CSV table of N, CA and C in Angstrom, one decimal:
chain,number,residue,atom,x,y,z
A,257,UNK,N,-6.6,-9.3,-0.7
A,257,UNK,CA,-7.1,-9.9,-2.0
A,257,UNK,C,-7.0,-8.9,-3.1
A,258,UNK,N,-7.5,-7.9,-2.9
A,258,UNK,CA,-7.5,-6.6,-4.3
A,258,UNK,C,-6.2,-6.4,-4.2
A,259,UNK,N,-4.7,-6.1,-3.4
A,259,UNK,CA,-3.4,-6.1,-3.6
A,259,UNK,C,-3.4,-7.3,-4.3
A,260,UNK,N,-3.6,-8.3,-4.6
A,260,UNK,CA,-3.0,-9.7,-5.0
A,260,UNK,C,-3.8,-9.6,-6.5
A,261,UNK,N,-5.1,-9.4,-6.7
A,261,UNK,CA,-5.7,-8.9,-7.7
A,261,UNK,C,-4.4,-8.1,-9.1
A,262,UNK,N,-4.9,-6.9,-8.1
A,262,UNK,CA,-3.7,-6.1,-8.9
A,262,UNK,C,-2.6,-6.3,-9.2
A,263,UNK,N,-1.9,-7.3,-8.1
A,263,UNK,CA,-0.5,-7.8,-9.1
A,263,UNK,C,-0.6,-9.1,-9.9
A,264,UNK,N,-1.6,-9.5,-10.1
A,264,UNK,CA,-1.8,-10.2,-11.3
A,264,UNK,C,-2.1,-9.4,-12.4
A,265,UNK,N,-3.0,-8.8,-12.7
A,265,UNK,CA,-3.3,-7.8,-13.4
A,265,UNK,C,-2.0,-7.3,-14.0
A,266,UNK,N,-1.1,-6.2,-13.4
A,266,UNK,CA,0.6,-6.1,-13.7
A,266,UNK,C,1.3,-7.2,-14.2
A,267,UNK,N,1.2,-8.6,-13.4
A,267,UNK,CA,1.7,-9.5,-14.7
A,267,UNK,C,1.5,-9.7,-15.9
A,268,UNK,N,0.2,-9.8,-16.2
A,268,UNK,CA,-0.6,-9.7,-17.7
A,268,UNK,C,-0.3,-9.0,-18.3
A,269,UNK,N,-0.4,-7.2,-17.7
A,269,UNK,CA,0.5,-6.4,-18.7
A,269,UNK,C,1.4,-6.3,-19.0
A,270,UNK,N,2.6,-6.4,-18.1
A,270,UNK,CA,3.9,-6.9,-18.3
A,270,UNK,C,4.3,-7.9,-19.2
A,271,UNK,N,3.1,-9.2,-19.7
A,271,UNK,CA,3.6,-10.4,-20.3
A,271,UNK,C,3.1,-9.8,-21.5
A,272,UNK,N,2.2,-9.0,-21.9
A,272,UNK,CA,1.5,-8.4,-23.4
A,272,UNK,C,2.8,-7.1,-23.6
A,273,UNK,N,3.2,-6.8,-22.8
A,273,UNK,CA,4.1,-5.8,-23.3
A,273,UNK,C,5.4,-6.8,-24.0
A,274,UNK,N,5.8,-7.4,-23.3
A,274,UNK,CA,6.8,-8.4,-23.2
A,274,UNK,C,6.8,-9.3,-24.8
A,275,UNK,N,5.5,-9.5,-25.1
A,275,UNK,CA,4.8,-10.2,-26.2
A,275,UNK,C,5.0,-9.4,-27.6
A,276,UNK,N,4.4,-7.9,-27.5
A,276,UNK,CA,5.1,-7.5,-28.4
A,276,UNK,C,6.3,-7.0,-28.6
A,277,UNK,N,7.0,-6.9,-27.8
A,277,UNK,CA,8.5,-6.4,-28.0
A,277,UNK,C,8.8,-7.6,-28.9
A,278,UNK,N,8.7,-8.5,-28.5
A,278,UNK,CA,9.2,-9.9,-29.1
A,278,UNK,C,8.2,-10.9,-29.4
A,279,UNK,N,8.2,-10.7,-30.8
A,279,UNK,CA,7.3,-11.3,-31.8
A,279,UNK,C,7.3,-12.8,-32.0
A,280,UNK,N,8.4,-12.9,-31.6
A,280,UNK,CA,9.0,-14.5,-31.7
A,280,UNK,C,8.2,-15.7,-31.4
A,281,UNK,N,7.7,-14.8,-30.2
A,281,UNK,CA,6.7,-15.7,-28.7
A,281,UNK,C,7.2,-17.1,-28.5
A,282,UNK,N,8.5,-16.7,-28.2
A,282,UNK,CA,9.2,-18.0,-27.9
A,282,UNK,C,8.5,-19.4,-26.7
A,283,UNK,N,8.0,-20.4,-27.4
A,283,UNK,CA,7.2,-21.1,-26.4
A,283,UNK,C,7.4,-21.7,-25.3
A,284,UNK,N,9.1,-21.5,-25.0
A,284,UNK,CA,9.1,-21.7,-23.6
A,284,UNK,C,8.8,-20.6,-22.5
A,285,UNK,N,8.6,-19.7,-23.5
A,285,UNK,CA,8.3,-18.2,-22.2
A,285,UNK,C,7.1,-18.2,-21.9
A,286,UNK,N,6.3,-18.5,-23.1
A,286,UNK,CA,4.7,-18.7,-23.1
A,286,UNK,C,4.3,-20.2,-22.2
A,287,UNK,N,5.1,-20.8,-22.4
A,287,UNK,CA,5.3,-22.1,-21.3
A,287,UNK,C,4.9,-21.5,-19.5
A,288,UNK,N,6.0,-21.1,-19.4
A,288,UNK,CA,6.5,-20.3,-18.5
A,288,UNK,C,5.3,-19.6,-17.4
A,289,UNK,N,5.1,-18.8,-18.4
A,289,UNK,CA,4.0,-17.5,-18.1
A,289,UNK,C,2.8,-18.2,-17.8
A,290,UNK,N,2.0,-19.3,-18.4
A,290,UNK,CA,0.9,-20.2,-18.1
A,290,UNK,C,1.3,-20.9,-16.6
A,291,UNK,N,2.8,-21.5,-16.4
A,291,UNK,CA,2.7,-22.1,-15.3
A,291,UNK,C,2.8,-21.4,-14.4
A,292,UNK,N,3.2,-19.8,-15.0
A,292,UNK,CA,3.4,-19.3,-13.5
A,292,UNK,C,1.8,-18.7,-13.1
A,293,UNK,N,0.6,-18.0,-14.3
A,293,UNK,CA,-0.6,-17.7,-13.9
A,293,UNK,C,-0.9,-18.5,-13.2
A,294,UNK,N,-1.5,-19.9,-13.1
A,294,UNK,CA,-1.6,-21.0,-12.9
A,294,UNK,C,-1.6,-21.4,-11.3
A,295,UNK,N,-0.4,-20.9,-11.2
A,295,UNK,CA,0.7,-21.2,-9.8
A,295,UNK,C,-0.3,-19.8,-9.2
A,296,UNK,N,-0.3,-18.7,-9.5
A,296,UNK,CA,-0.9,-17.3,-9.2
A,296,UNK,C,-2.4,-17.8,-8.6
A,297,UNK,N,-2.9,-18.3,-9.4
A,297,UNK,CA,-3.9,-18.4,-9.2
A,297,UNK,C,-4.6,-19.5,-8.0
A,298,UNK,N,-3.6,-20.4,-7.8
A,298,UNK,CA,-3.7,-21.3,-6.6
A,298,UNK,C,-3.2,-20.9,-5.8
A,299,UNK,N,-2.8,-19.9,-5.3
A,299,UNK,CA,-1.9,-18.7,-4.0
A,299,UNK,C,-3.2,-18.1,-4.1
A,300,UNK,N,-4.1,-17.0,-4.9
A,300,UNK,CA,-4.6,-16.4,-4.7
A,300,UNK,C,-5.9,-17.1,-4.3
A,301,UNK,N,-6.3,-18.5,-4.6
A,301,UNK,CA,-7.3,-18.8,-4.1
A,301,UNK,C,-7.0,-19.6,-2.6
A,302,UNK,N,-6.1,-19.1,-1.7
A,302,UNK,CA,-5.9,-19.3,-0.5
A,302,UNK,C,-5.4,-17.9,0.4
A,303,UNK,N,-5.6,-17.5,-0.3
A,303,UNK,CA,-5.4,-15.6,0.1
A,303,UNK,C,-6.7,-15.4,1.0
């Protein structure tokens, strides 16, 4: 569960780095990135 923790955590930062490079915050990525937390988070609550 703390492996699975932490790579969510890594996604987050990865999506804020990702965010500022590109200012745009194109809303299908922002789309994207919610369905994939989302998706993350119902794996992790069967972990």
């Amino acid at each position: 569960m703390r492996d699975y923790r932490n790579l969510y955590i890594e996604r987050l930062k990865k999506y804020v780095r990702e965010e500022r490079a590109d200012r745009r915050g194109d809303i299908n990525d922002r789309l994207n990135f919610a369905k994939n937390a989302m998706l993350d988070k119902l794996v992790g609550s069967y972990l």
